[in-house]
Amino acid sequence: MTVPARLLAAATAVALALCLLPGTRADAVVGISVLAALAPLITLLRHPAAWLMWSLVAGMLGTWAVSMAVTDISPALAGATQLLGLVLAVSLVVTLYAQHLRARPADRRRHERGSWARRADQAALAVVTGLATAQIATTALSPTAPVGAAWAPVDALVVAVLLRFACSRAGLTRSLQLVLAAGAVNCLYDMVASSSGVRLQPLDRPVQLLWALSMALFVAGALHPSAGTAFSSSSLRHLRPESGRVLGLVALAPVPLVLALLNPGGRLPWLVYVAAGTALAALTTARGAQALAASEAYARLDPLTGLANRRGLQSAYEALLLAASSTGGPVGRLVLLDLDDFKVVNDTHGHESGDQLLCVVADRLRTAVGGAGTVARSGGDEFVLVLHPGAPPVDALLRAALDGPVTLAGAPGTRFDVRASAGWVDLEEDSRLPHALADADIALYTSKATHRGAATAFVPAQRQEVLGQLGLGEDLRRLVAGGSGAGQLFLLHQPLVDLVDGRVLGYEALVRWQHPTRGLLAPDSFLPVAESQGQGAALDGWVLAQACATAAGWPADLTVSVNLGRSSMVDPLLADRVRAALRDSGLDPRRLHLEITEHEALPADAGVAALHELADLGVGVSLDDFGTGYTSLVYLHRYPVGVLKLDRSITGADTSDELIAGLTSLASALGIRVLAEGVETEEQHRRLAGFGIDAGQGWLFGRPVPAADLVHRAEPVSNPM
């Protein structure tokens, strides 16, 4: 809090205390009114973006301060300024509700599910508004009611509306809560004053304590740290749960009694108040019952998609078993499906687009299953289908639900081809949901490991295979952490050779795992496990450190190439890890090449800043396995690629000359060197060199061997030209 704000807060506390003393009350009331008018001005200086609402508050409080200051001097001016302040107060309330209405689309789904509740709320508000309006009219027309007494029902209605608004919102800032409380107390003051017939009460009367309290609350609201966002749509859009929003009706319930206690000159027949109170009680009771039922229903629904959640899934599962036991027929089946590459959507287009995709998939699954079962979301991008006997085959359901691309509002112009892997298990009468989910999960694991995008039925043999993979992952986690009993990692090195003169340019470091019980493991058997369990970056870090330390002892003209998996590319500490490996080993950065593998699509910003930073140090960047996986020409623009490594599927004898010539021409135009992988014969060597490809890698030039077996010299090859 700034110094002026602290001084104003202290002065307000002193003025409020002085209002308690009859002898100083009149001056203190004027003083605290002036202080309240100054507080929003400080807020405007601190938060100029919130100028509209706080300007209205400042204008309202400023006119009221003038009204209090001239009450004894010029009652006419005091009355006019008080009326102007009321006009600004109404403008403030209308603007507040307008912002609330603009914020409502974000909660449209919740509103649609509670349409009956909205009608009950609106009916209660209509009863209160109608009753207050009738009393305003009778008071204004009554010859016995004092002048100005018609304002008292208005104040009663405004207090109820403000309290209803505050009770129905979950995200109100403390600043706005204080402002609403100040408005409610101010309306109570005006209601008491108006009902007595003297709206401009003498400043030394006890009722002025209510006025002083409202001014102090306005000061607290304006000076609170959250004042800058008090009226933002984000603080207005979050409704309370259905059970909490019943409090909004509770705020309306006392209005008939309060109106009945106002000036008798405008009082309606008692039967009217009794009828209004009875109607409000009935609406509140019905609303409470509806809110309880809605809360119980929401407890079984996923809030994002509207599908069943875990509790709803359990209910549907138990109902399925109960129906099967009563008929003695087949039970049904349980399907667990997981969206393939969903993380790519989140990383590339944002979590809002990911949520939209989940909602679209949920609607499609619900439509495809129809009355043949229940669809639930178990969390993340996983869905569970509880299918009744006679439901369509799982493959047919998935095709019906997921065929056809999806276009999302959060990514206009981008069409997503939705694909899901699934596992399913036939149920029996004694099946238990946790066991069925575990078996379906094993079948899903098998789908993802062998043929993504398909549905696999569970068989007991899968359990041992999956348990073996999980055990391998646990061993790998222990190995990377430096534990014992999991074997050891080591590096092999394969030469990268100039295709013209056979000169060895450097070596690619390839990791192997000597497992204590499974023997020698190739990267394909454990790198995917490392990535899936979050060990990929740590494993790449180990390879990087070992490769740099080994290469530091080689001749100064030889490079070392190290692969970076997806986990490393999205690691925010990538540049720091590489610099640490270079520093610890003493290796010249120009002798290190980092290879981007393309087996998984990368987010648009993954590793971009880090690789450009490292390239500025001299570290080379290669695009590995070009032509397979998620090959994208955008990578050539996004990353500082210096070498394009053509996959063996492109460098083979069955690849057209036009394709190879086109790729080499593209690389040449971009100033990128080309390396051919999978070179195994002299004929292949001569053909690739004829296209101007710079370097090669393959068994023709050497198989991967330990560092101790490397021969750092040019291999004797004939001139390929």
XYZ file of C-alpha atoms in Angstrom:
721
model
C 0.000 0.000 0.000
C 1.356 3.419 -0.943
C 2.001 6.196 1.572
C -1.070 8.249 0.513
C -3.218 5.129 0.808
C -1.865 4.406 4.304
C -2.505 7.962 5.426
C -6.048 7.903 4.032
C -6.784 4.570 5.713
C -5.502 5.875 9.063
C -7.544 9.071 8.741
C -10.658 7.000 7.948
C -10.167 4.899 11.088
C -9.860 8.057 13.202
C -12.955 9.621 11.608
C -14.990 6.450 12.177
C -13.985 6.461 15.849
C -14.956 10.132 16.197
C -18.388 9.330 14.741
C -19.091 7.325 17.894
C -18.933 10.487 20.004
C -22.039 12.730 19.778
C -19.991 15.895 20.165
C -17.712 15.212 17.170
C -20.122 13.150 15.070
C -21.261 15.889 12.676
C -17.769 16.955 11.613
C -16.546 13.364 11.529
C -19.403 12.336 9.199
C -18.445 15.062 6.741
C -14.763 14.163 7.073
C -15.237 10.463 6.455
C -17.456 11.249 3.454
C -14.666 13.361 1.915
C -12.113 10.630 2.635
C -14.369 8.059 0.935
C -14.563 10.278 -2.163
C -10.751 10.525 -2.292
C -10.108 6.764 -1.996
C -11.300 5.831 -5.542
C -9.086 8.588 -6.959
C -6.044 6.839 -5.471
C -7.282 3.598 -7.035
C -7.584 5.307 -10.437
C -3.960 6.439 -10.201
C -2.809 2.917 -9.293
C -5.076 1.046 -11.730
C -5.948 3.272 -14.702
C -7.265 0.276 -16.674
C -10.241 0.065 -14.277
C -11.190 3.722 -14.843
C -14.878 3.323 -15.736
C -16.209 1.602 -12.621
C -14.006 3.445 -10.147
C -14.845 6.764 -11.818
C -18.522 6.021 -11.182
C -17.711 5.165 -7.560
C -15.677 8.359 -7.187
C -18.468 10.470 -8.698
C -21.106 8.854 -6.506
C -19.137 9.322 -3.298
C -18.050 12.837 -4.296
C -21.628 14.049 -4.747
C -22.645 12.446 -1.477
C -19.732 14.139 0.303
C -20.976 17.492 -1.019
C -24.482 16.623 0.138
C -23.252 15.933 3.675
C -21.108 19.062 3.756
C -23.985 21.418 2.818
C -26.830 19.661 4.654
C -27.120 22.431 7.269
C -26.126 25.255 4.875
C -28.267 24.567 1.788
C -30.801 21.723 2.075
C -31.852 22.237 -1.551
C -28.299 21.772 -2.827
C -27.834 18.838 -0.470
C -30.957 17.177 -1.838
C -29.920 17.740 -5.458
C -26.412 16.342 -4.950
C -27.799 13.383 -3.040
C -30.148 12.633 -5.942
C -27.247 12.925 -8.408
C -25.294 10.445 -6.300
C -28.240 8.031 -6.466
C -28.291 8.337 -10.255
C -24.566 7.480 -10.360
C -25.201 4.593 -7.946
C -27.870 3.177 -10.254
C -25.448 3.578 -13.201
C -22.826 1.681 -11.229
C -25.208 -1.209 -10.500
C -26.436 -1.344 -14.109
C -22.855 -1.359 -15.427
C -21.916 -4.079 -12.954
C -24.781 -6.283 -14.157
C -23.927 -5.521 -17.787
C -20.396 -6.795 -17.197
C -21.855 -9.856 -15.510
C -24.038 -10.575 -18.540
C -21.054 -10.212 -20.894
C -19.165 -12.730 -18.783
C -21.960 -15.318 -18.889
C -21.015 -17.194 -22.112
C -18.079 -18.817 -20.322
C -20.602 -20.553 -18.049
C -23.145 -21.347 -20.755
C -22.863 -25.111 -20.268
C -23.531 -24.776 -16.544
C -26.449 -22.411 -17.211
C -28.044 -24.795 -19.697
C -27.927 -27.630 -17.187
C -29.658 -25.428 -14.592
C -32.408 -23.810 -16.670
C -35.129 -24.729 -14.146
C -33.025 -23.169 -11.405
C -32.711 -19.950 -13.392
C -36.465 -19.777 -13.789
C -36.935 -20.256 -10.035
C -34.430 -17.493 -9.327
C -36.146 -15.204 -11.803
C -39.571 -15.957 -10.325
C -38.349 -15.099 -6.804
C -36.800 -11.882 -8.037
C -40.044 -11.037 -9.865
C -42.054 -11.550 -6.650
C -39.767 -9.254 -4.658
C -39.586 -6.639 -7.415
C -43.369 -6.648 -7.894
C -43.989 -6.306 -4.156
C -41.493 -3.445 -3.826
C -42.873 -1.690 -6.908
C -46.422 -1.891 -5.545
C -45.305 -0.434 -2.215
C -43.360 2.341 -3.948
C -46.523 3.309 -5.826
C -48.805 3.191 -2.770
C -46.295 5.158 -0.676
C -45.868 7.812 -3.350
C -49.659 8.199 -3.692
C -50.477 7.987 0.001
C -51.506 11.328 1.562
C -50.285 10.174 4.980
C -46.807 8.984 3.948
C -44.059 11.610 4.352
C -42.320 13.023 1.300
C -39.445 10.804 0.210
C -40.731 7.710 2.014
C -41.161 5.986 -1.366
C -37.389 5.612 -1.521
C -37.387 3.166 1.387
C -38.834 0.214 -0.626
C -36.301 0.980 -3.359
C -33.485 0.693 -0.833
C -34.874 -2.569 0.521
C -34.993 -4.028 -2.987
C -31.449 -2.850 -3.820
C -30.048 -4.390 -0.629
C -31.673 -7.718 -1.501
C -30.378 -7.612 -5.088
C -26.822 -6.750 -3.979
C -26.805 -9.562 -1.425
C -28.217 -12.001 -3.990
C -25.494 -11.032 -6.440
C -22.755 -11.449 -3.828
C -24.111 -14.788 -2.590
C -24.310 -16.323 -6.062
C -20.693 -15.538 -7.041
C -17.637 -17.607 -6.071
C -14.900 -15.444 -7.585
C -15.592 -11.975 -6.194
C -12.467 -10.163 -5.084
C -12.206 -8.852 -1.549
C -12.364 -5.306 -2.928
C -15.704 -5.899 -4.650
C -17.066 -7.691 -1.590
C -16.265 -4.629 0.517
C -17.857 -2.297 -2.059
C -21.030 -4.420 -2.148
C -21.156 -4.466 1.659
C -20.727 -0.685 1.669
C -23.581 -0.311 -0.795
C -25.846 -2.538 1.303
C -25.119 -0.584 4.522
C -25.662 2.714 2.681
C -29.038 1.492 1.437
C -29.983 0.520 5.013
C -29.134 4.057 6.106
C -31.225 5.559 3.330
C -34.081 3.160 4.038
C -34.226 4.175 7.700
C -33.945 7.871 6.838
C -36.526 7.729 4.035
C -39.041 5.755 6.075
C -38.896 8.445 8.773
C -39.675 11.112 6.189
C -36.388 13.014 6.694
C -33.905 11.841 4.065
C -31.352 14.513 4.988
C -30.894 13.520 8.612
C -29.056 15.915 10.971
C -25.410 14.949 11.057
C -25.337 14.369 14.809
C -28.103 11.714 14.814
C -27.191 8.084 15.744
C -28.413 6.885 12.315
C -25.344 8.609 10.835
C -23.268 5.759 12.265
C -24.646 3.596 9.430
C -23.555 6.244 6.938
C -20.063 6.438 8.454
C -19.734 2.656 8.401
C -20.686 2.518 4.701
C -18.094 5.216 3.887
C -15.399 3.287 5.788
C -16.266 0.138 3.820
C -16.005 2.094 0.546
C -12.529 3.271 1.573
C -11.477 -0.290 2.466
C -12.760 -1.594 -0.883
C -11.022 1.112 -2.913
C -7.677 0.724 -1.137
C -7.619 -3.083 -1.095
C -4.829 -4.626 -3.270
C -7.429 -6.416 -5.414
C -9.152 -3.149 -6.427
C -7.588 -3.250 -9.907
C -9.478 -6.443 -10.793
C -12.578 -5.889 -8.636
C -14.891 -5.336 -11.613
C -13.159 -7.567 -14.177
C -15.226 -10.193 -15.962
C -13.018 -12.988 -14.611
C -14.120 -12.155 -11.063
C -17.781 -12.024 -12.081
C -18.140 -15.121 -14.253
C -17.618 -17.861 -11.672
C -20.942 -18.955 -10.208
C -21.162 -20.889 -6.991
C -22.269 -24.533 -7.188
C -26.018 -25.076 -7.246
C -26.162 -25.666 -3.484
C -24.278 -22.438 -2.804
C -26.435 -20.356 -5.130
C -29.495 -21.044 -2.983
C -28.039 -18.362 -0.693
C -29.031 -15.874 -3.378
C -32.687 -16.698 -2.752
C -32.197 -16.581 1.006
C -31.154 -12.943 0.589
C -34.564 -12.203 -0.993
C -36.653 -14.021 1.630
C -36.682 -11.228 4.318
C -37.829 -8.536 1.853
C -41.623 -8.916 2.477
C -41.077 -8.585 6.238
C -38.793 -5.564 5.821
C -41.270 -3.855 3.506
C -44.088 -4.513 5.990
C -42.103 -2.699 8.714
C -41.597 0.477 6.678
C -43.687 3.645 6.992
C -47.335 2.645 7.545
C -48.491 5.355 5.157
C -47.630 3.234 2.154
C -48.175 -0.198 3.634
C -49.992 -2.819 1.545
C -52.619 -5.191 2.987
C -51.032 -7.805 5.260
C -52.346 -10.591 3.048
C -50.093 -9.334 0.247
C -46.970 -9.653 2.407
C -48.046 -13.089 3.637
C -48.674 -14.268 0.080
C -45.332 -12.911 -1.135
C -43.489 -14.467 1.799
C -45.224 -17.797 1.220
C -44.312 -17.711 -2.473
C -40.680 -16.926 -1.650
C -40.574 -19.699 0.939
C -41.989 -22.187 -1.561
C -39.558 -21.120 -4.278
C -36.623 -21.240 -1.866
C -37.604 -24.710 -0.646
C -38.067 -26.012 -4.184
C -34.823 -24.365 -5.241
C -33.006 -25.985 -2.339
C -34.376 -29.399 -3.270
C -33.369 -28.863 -6.897
C -29.902 -27.705 -5.844
C -29.475 -30.816 -3.690
C -30.530 -33.059 -6.567
C -28.268 -31.168 -8.962
C -25.312 -31.459 -6.584
C -25.877 -35.200 -6.311
C -26.058 -35.434 -10.110
C -22.955 -33.277 -10.597
C -21.112 -35.526 -8.160
C -21.491 -38.291 -10.754
C -20.590 -36.135 -13.794
C -17.344 -34.898 -15.260
C -17.538 -31.066 -15.126
C -15.787 -30.575 -18.494
C -17.557 -33.053 -20.771
C -20.780 -33.847 -18.909
C -19.967 -37.565 -19.100
C -20.016 -39.842 -16.099
C -17.028 -39.483 -13.781
C -15.527 -42.262 -11.678
C -18.498 -42.266 -9.311
C -20.934 -42.327 -12.227
C -18.879 -45.091 -13.834
C -19.141 -47.174 -10.667
C -22.928 -46.712 -10.633
C -23.279 -47.720 -14.299
C -21.014 -50.731 -13.768
C -22.989 -51.955 -10.769
C -26.263 -51.487 -12.673
C -24.887 -53.572 -15.545
C -23.888 -56.446 -13.222
C -27.249 -56.290 -11.443
C -29.145 -56.498 -14.734
C -27.013 -59.456 -15.845
C -27.561 -61.336 -12.579
C -31.335 -60.924 -12.861
C -31.489 -62.189 -16.455
C -28.695 -64.738 -16.324
C -27.504 -63.615 -19.737
C -24.224 -62.097 -20.954
C -22.808 -59.278 -18.841
C -21.246 -56.964 -21.390
C -17.792 -55.499 -21.797
C -15.676 -52.632 -20.554
C -13.574 -50.524 -22.918
C -10.741 -48.183 -21.950
C -9.588 -45.817 -24.670
C -6.925 -43.146 -24.790
C -6.510 -40.411 -27.421
C -3.274 -40.788 -29.365
C -1.022 -37.717 -29.528
C -3.370 -35.660 -27.356
C -0.353 -34.085 -25.649
C 0.685 -32.690 -29.028
C -2.603 -30.763 -29.253
C -2.111 -29.307 -25.767
C 1.530 -28.407 -26.395
C 0.940 -26.962 -29.869
C -2.449 -25.239 -29.619
C -2.929 -24.771 -25.880
C -4.972 -26.475 -23.185
C -8.174 -24.670 -24.162
C -8.039 -26.336 -27.580
C -7.296 -29.619 -25.827
C -10.398 -29.197 -23.664
C -12.486 -28.440 -26.748
C -11.197 -31.597 -28.405
C -12.128 -33.649 -25.336
C -15.671 -32.236 -25.427
C -16.045 -33.054 -29.127
C -14.793 -36.614 -28.605
C -17.108 -36.991 -25.607
C -20.126 -35.947 -27.673
C -19.156 -38.316 -30.486
C -18.693 -41.244 -28.130
C -22.009 -40.500 -26.421
C -23.764 -40.473 -29.806
C -22.036 -43.645 -31.026
C -22.836 -45.626 -27.871
C -26.374 -44.274 -27.553
C -28.526 -46.474 -25.371
C -26.114 -49.409 -25.620
C -24.068 -48.365 -22.618
C -22.491 -45.567 -20.589
C -19.560 -43.334 -21.506
C -17.340 -41.995 -18.730
C -14.211 -39.875 -18.572
C -11.755 -41.289 -16.090
C -9.333 -38.364 -16.307
C -7.066 -36.599 -18.785
C -7.716 -37.978 -22.268
C -8.928 -41.396 -21.069
C -12.514 -42.543 -21.592
C -14.287 -45.648 -20.325
C -17.197 -47.343 -22.093
C -19.459 -49.717 -20.176
C -21.247 -51.591 -22.975
C -24.420 -53.615 -22.583
C -24.785 -57.070 -24.141
C -25.521 -56.754 -27.839
C -23.681 -53.462 -28.217
C -21.795 -52.968 -31.512
C -18.201 -54.286 -31.693
C -15.595 -52.002 -30.157
C -13.855 -51.370 -33.498
C -17.160 -50.329 -35.072
C -17.930 -47.964 -32.201
C -14.532 -46.304 -32.461
C -14.886 -45.883 -36.218
C -18.343 -44.377 -35.815
C -17.162 -41.970 -33.125
C -13.750 -40.930 -34.398
C -13.955 -41.036 -38.178
C -13.785 -37.560 -39.639
C -11.525 -34.666 -38.676
C -12.344 -32.097 -35.993
C -12.040 -28.319 -36.367
C -11.761 -26.412 -33.079
C -12.651 -22.813 -32.331
C -9.323 -22.376 -30.549
C -7.386 -23.415 -33.674
C -9.361 -22.112 -36.666
C -8.303 -23.585 -39.981
C -6.636 -26.582 -38.301
C -8.275 -29.974 -38.787
C -7.438 -32.695 -36.283
C -7.587 -36.332 -37.300
C -8.702 -37.932 -34.045
C -7.261 -41.344 -33.305
C -7.560 -43.439 -30.178
C -6.050 -46.664 -28.939
C -8.290 -48.917 -26.898
C -8.270 -52.034 -24.787
C -11.337 -53.993 -23.788
C -12.318 -56.920 -21.627
C -15.418 -59.119 -21.493
C -17.119 -58.922 -18.106
C -18.402 -61.700 -15.917
C -20.954 -61.649 -13.106
C -18.260 -61.659 -10.428
C -16.104 -59.026 -12.146
C -14.989 -56.073 -10.069
C -14.485 -52.647 -11.584
C -10.859 -52.123 -10.431
C -9.836 -55.499 -11.849
C -11.728 -54.911 -15.107
C -10.078 -51.498 -15.501
C -6.669 -53.011 -14.838
C -7.191 -55.698 -17.484
C -8.505 -53.150 -20.006
C -5.522 -50.934 -19.233
C -3.152 -53.803 -20.015
C -4.917 -54.352 -23.341
C -4.675 -50.605 -24.025
C -0.964 -50.698 -23.241
C -0.617 -53.502 -25.769
C -2.468 -51.440 -28.407
C -0.183 -48.475 -27.922
C 2.929 -50.644 -28.030
C 2.024 -52.681 -31.115
C -0.649 -51.034 -33.277
C -1.731 -47.585 -32.143
C -5.175 -46.524 -33.226
C -6.687 -49.994 -32.826
C -8.651 -51.828 -30.128
C -7.138 -54.883 -28.457
C -9.002 -57.508 -26.466
C -7.459 -58.523 -23.161
C -5.878 -61.957 -22.845
C -4.032 -63.137 -19.721
C -0.715 -63.473 -21.591
C -0.623 -59.699 -22.011
C -0.346 -59.232 -18.272
C 3.080 -60.829 -18.076
C 4.328 -58.820 -21.041
C 3.128 -55.529 -19.611
C 4.457 -56.361 -16.168
C 7.778 -57.063 -17.834
C 7.743 -53.599 -19.449
C 6.853 -51.997 -16.145
C 9.698 -53.879 -14.500
C 12.037 -52.685 -17.220
C 10.935 -49.118 -16.551
C 11.610 -49.517 -12.839
C 15.078 -50.918 -13.568
C 15.770 -48.008 -15.898
C 14.652 -45.483 -13.296
C 17.007 -47.054 -10.768
C 19.825 -47.201 -13.308
C 19.555 -43.523 -14.288
C 19.450 -42.567 -10.606
C 22.748 -44.381 -10.067
C 21.345 -47.367 -8.226
C 22.780 -50.876 -8.255
C 21.467 -54.165 -9.535
C 20.079 -52.857 -12.837
C 23.098 -53.478 -15.050
C 24.925 -50.693 -16.809
C 24.635 -48.306 -19.736
C 27.484 -47.912 -22.196
C 28.130 -46.182 -25.503
C 28.995 -47.487 -28.927
C 30.242 -45.207 -31.694
C 29.545 -45.412 -35.418
C 31.637 -43.377 -37.878
C 30.301 -40.583 -40.075
C 32.337 -40.565 -43.292
C 32.961 -38.122 -46.144
C 31.507 -39.806 -49.245
C 34.210 -38.435 -51.575
C 37.465 -39.309 -49.851
C 36.342 -41.669 -47.077
C 37.679 -39.386 -44.362
C 36.161 -40.015 -40.910
C 34.378 -36.830 -39.887
C 33.209 -37.956 -36.473
C 31.112 -40.520 -34.666
C 27.533 -40.877 -33.522
C 27.190 -41.975 -29.885
C 24.691 -44.834 -29.536
C 23.555 -46.034 -26.116
C 23.197 -49.693 -25.117
C 22.036 -51.332 -21.897
C 23.602 -54.454 -20.465
C 20.721 -55.732 -18.335
C 21.520 -58.278 -15.594
C 18.752 -60.713 -16.624
C 17.638 -59.631 -20.116
C 21.094 -59.357 -21.621
C 22.134 -56.675 -24.118
C 19.253 -54.307 -24.910
C 19.098 -52.128 -28.021
C 17.751 -48.540 -27.761
C 14.419 -49.459 -29.354
C 13.604 -51.689 -26.395
C 14.139 -49.136 -23.619
C 14.154 -45.584 -25.030
C 10.341 -45.552 -25.496
C 10.010 -46.761 -21.898
C 12.290 -43.946 -20.754
C 10.206 -41.351 -22.615
C 6.882 -42.679 -21.344
C 8.100 -42.640 -17.734
C 9.717 -39.200 -17.856
C 13.299 -40.537 -17.825
C 14.127 -39.495 -21.398
C 15.851 -36.206 -20.572
C 17.889 -37.779 -17.762
C 18.998 -40.620 -20.065
C 19.944 -38.170 -22.824
C 21.888 -36.179 -20.244
C 23.899 -39.257 -19.277
C 24.684 -40.022 -22.934
C 25.649 -36.387 -23.557
C 28.055 -36.253 -20.611
C 29.682 -39.586 -21.491
C 29.974 -38.758 -25.195
C 31.558 -35.356 -24.560
C 34.025 -36.832 -22.073
C 35.005 -39.566 -24.553
C 35.269 -37.230 -27.558
C 37.528 -34.878 -25.623
C 40.294 -37.509 -26.014
C 39.893 -37.829 -29.795
C 41.817 -35.892 -32.446
C 40.683 -32.269 -32.655
C 39.119 -32.650 -36.122
C 36.586 -35.321 -35.074
C 33.034 -34.549 -33.947
C 30.591 -36.458 -31.767
C 26.847 -36.617 -32.430
C 24.297 -37.141 -29.664
C 20.562 -37.772 -30.118
C 17.971 -35.667 -28.299
C 14.579 -37.237 -27.611
C 11.298 -35.446 -27.071
C 11.815 -35.043 -23.324
C 15.111 -33.254 -23.888
C 13.653 -30.986 -26.545
C 10.888 -29.756 -24.219
C 13.243 -29.546 -21.230
C 13.692 -25.853 -20.257
C 17.174 -26.727 -18.928
C 18.417 -28.174 -22.237
C 20.937 -25.393 -22.935
C 22.226 -25.547 -19.345
C 22.703 -29.325 -19.554
C 24.690 -29.062 -22.789
C 26.879 -26.225 -21.508
C 27.575 -28.200 -18.330
C 28.640 -31.277 -20.348
C 30.959 -29.158 -22.506
C 32.432 -27.393 -19.496
C 33.004 -30.583 -17.485
C 34.605 -32.414 -20.428
C 36.533 -29.484 -21.909
C 35.201 -30.373 -25.371
C 35.203 -27.605 -27.977
C 31.515 -26.754 -28.686
C 32.247 -26.914 -32.435
C 32.961 -30.635 -32.078
C 29.508 -31.452 -30.660
C 26.499 -32.144 -32.875
C 22.988 -32.509 -31.435
C 20.571 -34.626 -33.464
C 16.831 -33.942 -33.379
C 14.932 -37.192 -33.793
C 11.539 -36.991 -35.497
C 9.700 -39.993 -34.113
C 7.302 -37.691 -32.256
C 5.881 -34.325 -33.252
C 7.306 -31.493 -31.203
C 5.538 -28.379 -29.883
C 6.247 -25.286 -31.965
C 8.617 -23.763 -29.404
C 10.305 -26.961 -28.183
C 14.061 -26.400 -27.933
C 14.041 -23.483 -30.384
C 15.633 -20.897 -28.086
C 18.021 -23.441 -26.553
C 19.333 -24.750 -29.895
C 19.788 -21.262 -31.309
C 21.678 -20.314 -28.167
C 23.895 -23.391 -28.464
C 24.400 -22.851 -32.198
C 25.769 -19.400 -31.378
C 28.405 -21.196 -29.256
C 29.349 -23.361 -32.249
C 27.358 -26.516 -31.443
C 26.074 -28.188 -34.610
C 22.444 -29.242 -35.089
C 21.394 -32.199 -37.257
C 17.919 -33.291 -38.291
C 17.948 -37.074 -37.869
C 15.930 -39.714 -39.754
C 14.580 -37.148 -42.225
C 11.725 -38.640 -44.221
C 10.153 -40.728 -41.458
C 7.897 -40.150 -38.473
C 6.777 -36.561 -38.108
C 9.067 -35.133 -40.774
C 8.329 -31.459 -41.245
C 10.008 -28.956 -43.518
C 9.111 -26.365 -40.899
C 11.913 -27.812 -38.745
C 14.432 -26.568 -41.308
C 13.200 -23.043 -40.705
C 12.547 -23.368 -36.979
C 15.888 -24.837 -35.901
C 19.482 -23.884 -36.836
C 19.929 -27.125 -38.790
C 23.386 -27.607 -40.309
C 23.119 -31.265 -41.350
C 20.171 -33.151 -42.851
C 20.395 -36.893 -42.196
C 18.374 -38.845 -44.769
C 16.752 -41.964 -43.332
C 17.708 -45.360 -44.755
C 14.175 -45.636 -46.164
C 15.123 -42.809 -48.569
C 18.717 -43.751 -49.318
C 17.889 -47.292 -50.452
C 18.078 -48.563 -54.030
C 14.287 -48.444 -54.485
C 14.073 -44.662 -53.948
C 13.605 -42.601 -57.097
C 16.437 -40.429 -58.341
C 14.067 -37.454 -58.514
C 13.297 -37.632 -54.781
C 16.938 -37.784 -53.723
C 17.925 -35.041 -56.191
C 15.092 -32.846 -54.930
C 16.091 -33.253 -51.294
C 19.761 -32.519 -51.961
C 18.818 -29.471 -54.041
C 16.610 -28.210 -51.217
C 19.389 -28.671 -48.675
C 21.921 -26.989 -50.953
C 19.636 -24.001 -51.435
C 19.352 -23.673 -47.645
C 23.101 -24.091 -47.100
C 22.622 -27.405 -45.264
C 24.933 -30.394 -45.588
C 23.385 -33.809 -46.321
C 24.323 -37.127 -44.687
C 22.924 -40.447 -45.916
C 22.112 -43.146 -43.361
C 22.115 -46.878 -44.005
C 24.984 -46.999 -46.547
C 25.828 -50.695 -46.852
C 27.241 -51.313 -50.351
C 29.763 -49.692 -52.687
C 27.058 -49.360 -55.339
C 24.853 -47.437 -52.915
C 27.859 -45.341 -51.924
C 28.623 -44.344 -55.519
C 24.968 -43.566 -56.286
C 24.519 -41.285 -53.275
C 27.810 -39.488 -53.850
C 26.706 -38.848 -57.413
C 23.833 -36.746 -56.119
C 26.275 -34.522 -54.255
C 25.481 -35.950 -50.809
C 28.286 -34.898 -48.489
C 28.608 -37.709 -45.954
C 27.378 -41.174 -45.099
C 26.847 -43.541 -42.225
C 26.339 -47.287 -42.332
C 27.866 -50.721 -42.105
C 29.963 -50.105 -45.196
C 32.051 -47.674 -43.170
C 31.849 -49.358 -39.807
C 29.483 -50.842 -37.294
C 28.941 -49.331 -33.834
C 31.873 -50.249 -31.590
C 33.189 -49.203 -28.153
C 35.416 -46.128 -28.043
C 38.466 -48.271 -27.347
C 38.068 -50.051 -30.711
C 37.826 -46.900 -32.850
C 40.466 -46.275 -35.537
C 40.647 -42.559 -36.217
C 41.734 -42.633 -39.834
C 40.239 -42.591 -43.295
C 38.898 -45.908 -44.520
C 40.394 -47.046 -47.848
C 37.543 -46.526 -50.312
C 37.638 -46.190 -54.045
C 36.720 -42.877 -55.652
C 32.928 -43.112 -56.011
C 32.947 -40.784 -58.972
